[in-house]
Amino acid sequence: MSQTSKKTPSDGESKSETSFVNRFLRGSNLGSSKADSRKENNDPTTADFQPSDETQKTAALDTAKPLTSEMDLGSRMEKNEQFLQKLGKKAVDKCLDLNNCRLTTADMREMVALLPFLPDLEELDISWNDFIGGTLHLITQQMHLVSKLKILRLGSCRLTTDDVRALGDAIKVIPQLEELNLSWNGKVGGNLPLLLQNFQEGSKIQTLELVDCALTSEDGAFVGRLLPVLQNLEVLDLSINGNIGGSVNSIAQGLKSTSNLKVLKLHSCGLSQKSVKLLDAAFGQLGELRKLDLSCNKELGGGFEDSAAQLATLERLEALDLHQCSLTEDDVVSLTQVIPLLSSLQELDLSANKKMGSSSEHLLSRLRFLPTLKSLLVNNCALQSETFSALAEASIHLPALEIFDLSWNKCVGGNLSLLLETLKLSTSLQVLRLSSCSLLTEDVALLASVIQTGHLAKLRKLDLSYNDSICDAGWTIFCQNVWLLKELTELDISLRPSTFRNCGQWFRHLLCAVTKLPEITEIGMKRWLLPASQEEELERFDQDSRSSIHFDHGGFQQADFP
C-alpha cells in the first residue's frame, strides 16, 4: 500500500504550500473559534447521544475534551494526518473513503479521532474491512459529530448483532442519510427491525442495499411494511437472500407505495411462479423503474405465462435481467408480447435459459423494435438454426449495440456468415463473445475479413475461447489482421480445459500484432503449448514491451507433454 511522506512547513514555505490537515479543515467549524466549539458542545440536539466513559477510556482519543491550545490542535491534526498517510488515503471535508484498508480496532479508534474535524462529512465508506466487526460502537457513539452524513457504506465488515443494534440507534442522529449499504453482513439477517425501525415518515433514504445479508422471511415482511415510509427510495437491492421468497407478498404490497423507485434487484431471492404474479401487480405503480433484476431464481420459470401484462407498462425500463430463470416456452410466448414494447430498453439478459432455444424465434425476431439496445446477452440458451437466424436478422436493426454475447450456442459454428451484415454495420460494438460456439476455420476467416475491411473499429473485448475446431491456418489469418483493432484491450483464444495443442507459426503473427495494439492488456491462450523457441520469443517480448501485457497461457511448454 502506498505511503506518502508528511511535509513539515518550514520558514521558507509559502502560504500556498499548506499542509494536508489545513486543507481538509477548510470550511470546518473547528477551525474557527473556541466559542463555536463551546456552542457545539452545548448543543441540545447532541446532549442525549454522548460517548460512554468506557468508550472514552478505551479509545484514548480525547474527543470529548476541549482543545486548550493551538499546540494541542496542531498535535491532534498531525496524528490524524499520519493515520491517513499510513493507509494511503486522503480526507476532504465531505468524503472519507477507507474502503478495503484492513482496518483494525486501533485504526477504528484513530478514525473516530477524525470525526470532530469533519463536521461537513457527507460520505463515509469503510466497506471490506473484515476486522472491524464488534467495534462499530466506536463510530456510532460519535455519529452526532457528522450529522450531515448522506452516504454510509459498511459492506462486508462482519458486523455483529451488537453492531447492528448500535447502528440502528445511531440512525436517529443522521437524518440526512440518503444511502445505506450493509451488504455481505450475515448478522443483519434476523435483526433487520433493530436496524431500520428508526426510519421515520419523510426519511430521505434513496438507496438501500442489503445483498447477501441472510435475511429471513420475517425480515422480508418487515421490509414490505417499511417501504411505504421510504417515499424517496430509488434503489432497493435485496439480492442473494434466498429466504425472502416467502414474504414477496408483503414486499410487493410495499413496492406499490415506492413510486420513485428506479432500481429493483431481487437476484437469487428464492422467487417462485407465484412471486411473478405478485410483483407484476406492483409494476403498474413503478413508472420510474429503470432497472429490474429477477435473475437466478430457478423456480420462477412458468410465472410469466399469464403475469407479464404490467411489465409492459414500465416504459422507462432500461435494463431487464432474466438470466438463469428457467424460462419455459410459455414464458417466452408471453415475453414476446411484452419485451418489444419496452422502447427504452438498453440492456437485456436472457442467458442460461436453455428451454427458450427452440421457442424464441418470434421473441428474438422482434428485438428489432428496440433500437436503443446496447447490451444483448443470449449466451447458453441452446439456440437452434432457426432462432439464431431470426436473431441475426434482427441484430442488423440494432445500431447502438455495444455488447453482444452468443457464447455456448453451438449453432453459431459454421453459420457466422449470418452475422456478416451486423458485424459490418455495428459501429458501436465494443464486446463480442463467441466462446464455445463450435466455430470453424471458415468462421474465423470471415471475422478476419470483416476486420480487414475496417469494421469493428470500436471493439475492445473479443472472446473466441473454447473453439478447438479452428485449424492453424485459421488462426494465422486472424492473427495477421487482428492488429487493425486499435482499441482492443482483451483477447481470449484459450482452448477447452481438456484440450492441449501446440502453437503454430501463427504465434509470431500474434506477437507482431500485439506490438501494434496500443490498448491491449490481456491475451488469454490457456492450454496452448509453447515450444522452447516460442517461449524465448515471448520472454524477449515481455522484456522489450513498454506496456504491461499479460499473456495467460498457464505456463505450459511443449516439453511438458512429451
XYZ file of C-alpha atoms in Angstrom:
562
model
C 0.000 0.000 0.000
C 1.445 3.316 -0.990
C 2.623 5.633 1.733
C 3.361 9.326 1.277
C 5.817 11.276 3.383
C 4.447 14.012 5.607
C 5.508 17.571 4.738
C 6.541 19.830 7.616
C 6.134 23.564 6.930
C 9.418 25.449 7.070
C 10.314 29.113 7.460
C 10.756 29.431 3.720
C 7.437 27.778 2.827
C 4.891 29.969 1.071
C 1.319 30.319 2.280
C 0.031 28.358 -0.729
C 2.008 25.292 0.402
C -0.403 24.474 3.204
C -0.339 21.130 4.975
C -2.825 18.354 4.309
C -4.632 18.930 7.588
C -5.105 22.650 6.900
C -6.623 21.737 3.542
C -9.228 19.389 4.926
C -10.019 21.734 7.794
C -11.095 24.485 5.428
C -14.761 25.128 5.999
C -14.700 23.197 9.276
C -16.271 24.894 12.281
C -13.451 23.519 14.407
C -11.026 25.718 12.506
C -12.806 28.908 13.566
C -13.144 29.786 17.252
C -13.332 28.287 20.725
C -16.710 29.929 21.142
C -18.049 27.875 18.255
C -16.558 24.775 19.841
C -18.255 25.511 23.163
C -21.500 26.182 21.361
C -21.342 22.800 19.665
C -20.576 21.032 22.937
C -23.672 22.635 24.489
C -25.922 21.848 21.543
C -29.108 20.286 22.989
C -29.554 18.140 19.865
C -26.450 16.142 20.777
C -26.746 16.110 24.545
C -28.622 12.798 24.613
C -26.112 10.973 22.442
C -22.681 11.227 24.116
C -19.962 8.537 24.322
C -19.754 6.452 27.475
C -16.889 6.755 29.953
C -15.683 3.306 28.948
C -15.515 4.244 25.292
C -13.539 7.402 26.112
C -11.031 5.389 28.101
C -10.530 2.639 25.540
C -10.427 4.971 22.589
C -7.884 7.276 24.279
C -8.697 9.945 21.775
C -9.666 12.942 23.891
C -12.565 13.562 21.502
C -14.758 14.725 24.381
C -12.088 17.029 25.821
C -11.759 20.654 24.704
C -8.658 21.555 22.743
C -6.948 24.010 25.123
C -4.401 25.483 22.743
C -3.341 25.738 19.174
C -0.494 23.362 20.058
C -2.980 20.690 21.153
C -4.973 21.213 17.969
C -1.860 21.001 15.809
C -0.697 17.818 17.549
C -4.075 16.135 17.064
C -4.228 17.182 13.436
C -0.715 15.880 12.842
C -1.664 12.475 14.256
C -4.741 12.385 12.041
C -2.669 13.218 9.012
C -0.188 10.455 9.825
C -3.034 7.960 10.211
C -4.413 8.734 6.766
C -0.970 8.683 5.195
C -0.382 5.250 6.707
C -3.449 3.999 4.857
C -2.516 5.797 1.662
C -5.751 7.800 1.866
C -6.835 11.403 1.845
C -9.736 13.131 3.512
C -11.731 16.082 2.356
C -14.474 17.972 4.095
C -17.252 15.831 2.624
C -15.779 12.374 1.920
C -13.780 9.816 3.912
C -13.098 6.611 1.949
C -11.353 3.843 3.924
C -12.735 1.049 1.774
C -10.639 -2.165 1.860
C -7.906 -0.757 4.123
C -7.638 -3.753 6.502
C -8.685 -1.566 9.392
C -8.016 -2.862 12.898
C -9.653 -1.882 16.168
C -6.804 0.555 16.755
C -7.382 2.029 13.306
C -11.060 2.452 14.103
C -10.152 4.479 17.183
C -7.856 6.682 15.147
C -10.556 7.124 12.542
C -13.033 8.270 15.203
C -10.495 10.944 16.112
C -11.011 12.413 12.653
C -14.732 12.954 13.067
C -14.574 16.193 15.109
C -12.549 17.723 12.286
C -15.063 16.733 9.611
C -18.391 18.308 10.627
C -19.381 18.632 6.969
C -18.744 14.952 6.209
C -21.340 13.588 3.785
C -19.819 10.258 2.746
C -18.199 7.560 4.913
C -17.085 4.261 3.356
C -15.385 1.606 5.497
C -16.563 -1.400 3.458
C -14.499 -4.580 3.055
C -12.708 -4.296 6.372
C -13.190 -7.713 7.943
C -11.667 -6.917 11.321
C -13.922 -4.098 12.481
C -16.837 -6.314 13.433
C -17.734 -5.708 17.077
C -16.198 -2.227 17.127
C -18.844 -0.222 15.300
C -19.961 1.381 18.566
C -16.751 3.427 18.471
C -18.221 5.222 15.468
C -21.908 5.192 16.278
C -21.352 6.832 19.665
C -19.696 9.739 17.861
C -22.069 9.816 14.903
C -23.673 13.017 16.152
C -20.468 14.809 15.145
C -21.229 14.070 11.480
C -24.949 14.733 11.433
C -24.773 15.859 7.789
C -23.829 12.331 6.664
C -25.629 11.310 3.474
C -23.820 8.120 2.436
C -22.787 5.282 4.773
C -21.218 2.129 3.342
C -20.457 -0.796 5.655
C -20.443 -3.704 3.209
C -18.565 -6.868 4.244
C -17.467 -5.680 7.680
C -18.507 -8.794 9.645
C -20.897 -6.732 11.701
C -22.160 -8.357 14.891
C -25.653 -8.227 16.355
C -24.444 -5.525 18.760
C -23.086 -3.551 15.788
C -26.458 -3.785 14.074
C -28.261 -2.599 17.205
C -25.815 0.280 17.726
C -26.210 1.402 14.127
C -29.982 1.313 14.471
C -29.762 3.711 17.396
C -27.331 5.997 15.545
C -29.631 6.389 12.554
C -31.670 8.834 14.627
C -28.807 11.372 14.645
C -28.055 11.270 10.908
C -31.402 12.450 9.478
C -29.816 13.462 6.148
C -28.873 9.843 5.284
C -29.613 9.040 1.635
C -27.626 5.828 1.043
C -27.092 2.843 3.347
C -25.126 -0.213 2.218
C -24.875 -3.142 4.636
C -24.353 -5.889 2.065
C -22.472 -9.108 2.908
C -23.054 -8.874 6.647
C -24.743 -12.092 7.729
C -25.730 -10.852 11.179
C -28.084 -8.294 9.642
C -30.382 -11.234 8.948
C -32.866 -11.773 11.748
C -32.072 -8.334 13.185
C -33.298 -6.043 10.437
C -36.048 -4.406 12.559
C -33.390 -3.419 15.144
C -31.519 -1.681 12.365
C -34.196 0.059 10.335
C -37.041 0.668 12.779
C -35.871 4.242 13.346
C -36.524 5.270 9.763
C -39.434 7.659 10.056
C -42.030 9.088 7.705
C -40.257 11.542 5.430
C -36.960 9.666 5.556
C -34.518 10.889 2.919
C -33.105 7.426 2.238
C -32.740 6.875 -1.525
C -30.550 3.766 -1.707
C -30.857 0.670 0.483
C -28.544 -2.259 -0.288
C -28.833 -5.482 1.708
C -27.154 -8.026 -0.582
C -26.385 -11.435 0.961
C -27.380 -10.463 4.492
C -29.030 -13.783 5.387
C -32.390 -12.024 5.596
C -35.187 -14.168 6.958
C -38.773 -14.349 5.748
C -39.680 -12.130 8.726
C -37.076 -9.600 7.608
C -38.652 -9.608 4.154
C -42.072 -8.950 5.651
C -40.599 -6.086 7.674
C -39.129 -4.564 4.502
C -42.592 -4.700 2.959
C -44.065 -2.781 5.893
C -41.175 -0.300 5.870
C -41.339 0.610 2.174
C -44.357 2.975 2.442
C -42.255 5.091 4.854
C -39.395 5.365 2.334
C -41.088 7.699 -0.120
C -37.755 8.861 -1.577
C -36.381 5.360 -2.205
C -34.796 4.981 -5.648
C -32.608 1.871 -5.293
C -33.561 -1.338 -3.462
C -31.224 -4.341 -3.638
C -32.221 -7.456 -1.706
C -30.237 -9.883 -3.862
C -28.872 -13.225 -2.623
C -31.315 -13.544 0.234
C -32.902 -16.868 -0.629
C -35.314 -16.939 2.311
C -37.326 -13.842 1.472
C -39.215 -15.547 -1.357
C -41.950 -16.449 1.118
C -42.527 -12.800 2.008
C -42.811 -11.444 -1.544
C -46.496 -10.696 -0.948
C -45.570 -8.139 1.728
C -42.694 -6.742 -0.356
C -44.915 -6.389 -3.421
C -47.555 -4.546 -1.410
C -44.899 -2.163 -0.099
C -43.492 -1.575 -3.574
C -46.823 -0.112 -4.633
C -46.004 2.873 -2.404
C -42.484 3.486 -3.792
C -43.385 5.393 -6.932
C -39.889 6.920 -7.195
C -38.097 3.557 -7.345
C -35.604 3.362 -10.215
C -33.682 0.145 -9.455
C -35.107 -3.105 -8.089
C -32.771 -6.079 -7.665
C -34.112 -9.423 -6.485
C -31.360 -11.647 -7.869
C -31.357 -15.110 -6.259
C -34.123 -14.420 -3.742
C -36.000 -17.693 -3.938
C -38.746 -16.276 -6.143
C -41.395 -18.652 -7.478
C -44.088 -18.608 -10.168
C -46.456 -17.038 -7.642
C -43.857 -14.335 -6.915
C -44.045 -13.139 -10.521
C -47.794 -12.673 -10.256
C -47.441 -10.699 -7.019
C -44.667 -8.486 -8.380
C -46.468 -7.898 -11.648
C -49.338 -6.341 -9.699
C -46.843 -3.801 -8.282
C -45.174 -2.963 -11.590
C -48.083 -0.749 -12.577
C -47.127 1.626 -9.744
C -43.424 1.759 -10.636
C -43.474 4.083 -13.605
C -39.956 5.419 -12.857
C -38.290 1.992 -12.782
C -35.089 1.874 -14.871
C -33.538 -1.458 -13.886
C -35.204 -4.751 -12.948
C -33.160 -7.815 -11.944
C -35.010 -11.071 -11.301
C -32.124 -13.320 -12.330
C -31.045 -16.657 -10.823
C -34.482 -17.517 -9.472
C -34.758 -21.009 -10.892
C -38.280 -21.645 -9.538
C -39.562 -18.597 -11.359
C -39.981 -20.487 -14.656
C -43.618 -20.557 -15.782
C -44.520 -17.464 -13.780
C -44.671 -15.165 -16.807
C -47.245 -17.249 -18.676
C -50.196 -15.150 -17.520
C -48.454 -12.483 -15.454
C -46.451 -10.160 -17.667
C -49.079 -7.584 -18.582
C -47.968 -4.901 -16.113
C -44.317 -5.405 -17.093
C -45.197 -3.750 -20.388
C -46.179 -0.555 -18.543
C -42.562 0.053 -17.482
C -41.998 2.484 -20.326
C -38.761 3.854 -18.843
C -37.167 0.473 -18.138
C -33.578 0.441 -19.422
C -32.254 -2.888 -18.087
C -34.035 -6.238 -17.706
C -32.148 -9.236 -16.323
C -33.848 -12.635 -16.506
C -30.804 -14.867 -16.828
C -30.989 -18.352 -15.319
C -34.699 -18.175 -14.549
C -35.666 -21.494 -16.162
C -37.946 -19.696 -18.600
C -40.435 -22.037 -20.255
C -41.808 -21.961 -23.797
C -44.998 -20.344 -22.466
C -42.915 -17.721 -20.662
C -41.194 -16.901 -23.941
C -44.534 -16.585 -25.725
C -45.757 -14.137 -23.079
C -42.495 -12.145 -23.079
C -42.672 -11.935 -26.872
C -45.695 -9.692 -26.439
C -44.040 -7.558 -23.734
C -40.310 -7.042 -24.321
C -40.654 -5.356 -27.754
C -42.888 -2.740 -26.105
C -40.125 -1.646 -23.735
C -38.925 1.059 -26.088
C -36.334 2.469 -23.654
C -34.628 -0.869 -23.076
C -30.824 -0.714 -23.330
C -29.768 -3.948 -21.611
C -31.392 -7.369 -21.969
C -30.031 -10.549 -20.392
C -31.812 -13.792 -21.274
C -28.768 -16.029 -20.885
C -28.720 -19.534 -19.378
C -32.368 -20.229 -20.220
C -31.918 -23.368 -22.274
C -35.606 -24.096 -22.795
C -36.014 -20.952 -24.877
C -33.610 -22.261 -27.524
C -36.270 -23.711 -29.785
C -39.157 -21.391 -28.909
C -37.655 -17.905 -29.031
C -37.694 -17.300 -32.780
C -40.503 -14.744 -32.618
C -39.116 -13.059 -29.494
C -35.624 -12.660 -30.944
C -37.026 -11.514 -34.259
C -38.967 -8.715 -32.577
C -35.877 -7.332 -30.844
C -35.543 -5.154 -33.960
C -38.110 -2.865 -32.318
C -35.579 -1.944 -29.593
C -33.293 0.491 -31.430
C -31.648 1.758 -28.225
C -30.499 -1.723 -27.124
C -26.821 -1.588 -26.112
C -26.273 -4.947 -24.419
C -27.747 -8.284 -25.535
C -26.779 -11.462 -23.673
C -28.209 -14.713 -25.019
C -25.300 -16.999 -24.151
C -26.011 -20.616 -23.222
C -29.596 -20.549 -24.483
C -29.318 -23.663 -26.684
C -30.256 -21.612 -29.751
C -31.094 -23.586 -32.853
C -30.562 -22.682 -36.502
C -33.971 -21.018 -36.875
C -33.716 -18.976 -33.690
C -30.138 -17.914 -34.460
C -31.154 -16.893 -37.952
C -34.007 -14.768 -36.535
C -31.618 -13.151 -34.051
C -29.023 -12.441 -36.743
C -31.613 -10.729 -38.929
C -32.941 -8.640 -36.028
C -29.455 -7.608 -34.906
C -28.966 -5.691 -38.152
C -31.515 -3.204 -36.792
C -29.644 -2.614 -33.505
C -27.238 0.220 -34.350
C -26.495 1.076 -30.714
C -25.362 -2.453 -29.778
C -22.149 -2.377 -27.706
C -22.137 -5.805 -26.025
C -23.163 -8.998 -27.843
C -22.738 -12.401 -26.172
C -23.588 -15.574 -28.107
C -21.273 -17.926 -26.217
C -22.138 -21.585 -25.712
C -24.603 -21.670 -28.598
C -23.216 -24.410 -30.850
C -25.394 -23.438 -33.812
C -23.221 -20.369 -34.410
C -20.415 -22.598 -35.670
C -20.433 -22.744 -39.473
C -23.116 -20.040 -39.559
C -21.243 -16.905 -38.528
C -21.883 -15.585 -42.029
C -25.464 -14.885 -40.890
C -23.989 -12.118 -38.720
C -21.931 -10.643 -41.556
C -24.162 -7.603 -42.102
C -24.425 -6.989 -38.364
C -20.651 -7.070 -37.951
C -20.245 -4.647 -40.833
C -22.892 -2.215 -39.613
C -22.108 -2.348 -35.879
C -20.124 0.848 -35.480
C -20.674 0.830 -31.690
C -19.774 -2.795 -30.872
C -17.214 -2.975 -28.053
C -17.609 -6.509 -26.675
C -18.142 -9.637 -28.778
C -18.186 -13.023 -27.066
C -18.265 -16.218 -29.134
C -16.821 -18.657 -26.610
C -17.589 -22.365 -27.152
C -19.656 -21.754 -30.280
C -18.106 -24.614 -32.304
C -16.588 -22.045 -34.647
C -14.869 -23.409 -37.739
C -11.862 -22.130 -39.657
C -14.200 -20.514 -42.183
C -15.883 -18.569 -39.371
C -12.676 -17.048 -38.046
C -11.567 -16.316 -41.623
C -14.834 -14.439 -42.126
C -14.217 -12.473 -38.943
C -10.713 -11.629 -40.152
C -12.094 -10.341 -43.452
C -14.539 -8.092 -41.606
C -11.667 -6.684 -39.558
C -9.509 -6.277 -42.656
C -12.116 -4.099 -44.330
C -12.054 -1.646 -41.420
C -15.123 -2.776 -39.487
C -15.363 -3.449 -35.730
C -13.050 -0.487 -35.149
C -14.516 0.139 -31.668
C -14.089 -3.452 -30.452
C -12.389 -3.655 -27.048
C -13.003 -7.239 -25.910
C -13.097 -10.291 -28.171
C -13.658 -13.800 -26.787
C -13.034 -16.711 -29.182
C -12.072 -19.226 -26.491
C -13.042 -22.911 -26.423
C -13.346 -23.176 -30.202
C -10.971 -26.075 -30.720
C -12.011 -26.868 -34.305
C -10.201 -23.854 -35.776
C -7.045 -25.024 -37.515
C -3.663 -23.253 -37.546
C -4.439 -21.713 -40.939
C -7.499 -20.021 -39.468
C -5.548 -18.633 -36.527
C -2.867 -17.389 -38.910
C -5.365 -15.411 -40.967
C -6.915 -13.993 -37.821
C -3.603 -13.013 -36.201
C -2.458 -11.323 -39.392
C -5.437 -8.957 -39.214
C -6.169 -8.503 -35.514
C -3.686 -5.590 -35.319
C -6.290 -3.455 -37.072
C -8.448 -3.478 -33.917
C -6.646 -0.479 -32.437
C -8.917 -0.182 -29.387
C -8.721 -3.874 -28.396
C -7.861 -4.381 -24.710
C -8.628 -8.095 -24.197
C -8.400 -11.121 -26.490
C -9.108 -14.714 -25.450
C -8.291 -17.685 -27.694
C -7.893 -20.286 -24.921
C -8.590 -23.957 -25.526
C -11.024 -26.126 -23.597
C -9.807 -27.456 -20.222
C -9.490 -30.962 -21.672
C -7.502 -29.904 -24.761
C -3.819 -29.101 -25.285
C -2.331 -28.085 -28.631
C 0.975 -26.867 -29.936
C 1.153 -23.247 -31.040
C 1.707 -22.941 -34.777
C 3.565 -20.261 -36.690
C 0.585 -18.007 -36.115
C 2.013 -17.192 -32.672
C 4.675 -14.986 -34.275
C 1.941 -13.104 -36.138
C 0.147 -12.638 -32.825
C 3.259 -11.219 -31.149
C 3.764 -8.876 -34.080
C 0.122 -7.763 -33.933
C 0.294 -7.062 -30.212
C 3.090 -4.533 -30.750
C 0.652 -2.557 -32.909
C -2.231 -2.652 -30.407
C -1.738 0.345 -28.085
C -4.566 -0.550 -25.676
C -4.090 -4.320 -25.293
C -3.520 -5.584 -21.731
C -4.677 -9.218 -21.681
C -4.130 -12.171 -24.060
C -5.806 -15.396 -22.946
C -4.311 -18.503 -24.579
C -4.604 -21.174 -21.910
C -3.527 -24.712 -22.832
C -1.684 -23.630 -25.981
C 1.749 -25.286 -25.706
C 4.775 -23.151 -26.464
C 7.924 -24.807 -27.800
C 11.166 -23.572 -26.308
C 11.826 -21.214 -29.229
C 8.419 -19.521 -28.859
C 8.851 -19.355 -25.101
C 12.079 -17.435 -25.678
C 10.304 -15.117 -28.121
C 7.659 -14.420 -25.506
C 10.294 -13.715 -22.859
C 12.060 -11.277 -25.167
C 8.736 -9.636 -25.939
C 7.997 -9.241 -22.233
C 11.386 -7.601 -21.722
C 11.070 -5.263 -24.703
C 7.396 -4.381 -24.305
C 6.813 -0.947 -22.858
C 3.259 -1.622 -21.765
C 2.021 -4.162 -19.250
C 0.604 -7.010 -21.355
C -0.322 -10.272 -19.666
C -0.098 -13.456 -21.750
C -2.131 -16.039 -19.840
C -1.025 -19.391 -21.247
C -0.864 -21.275 -17.956
C 2.893 -21.682 -18.117
C 2.697 -24.862 -20.186
C 5.506 -25.684 -22.590
C 5.715 -28.281 -25.300
C 8.344 -30.129 -23.270
C 5.765 -30.749 -20.540
C 3.841 -33.037 -22.895
C 6.274 -35.494 -24.498
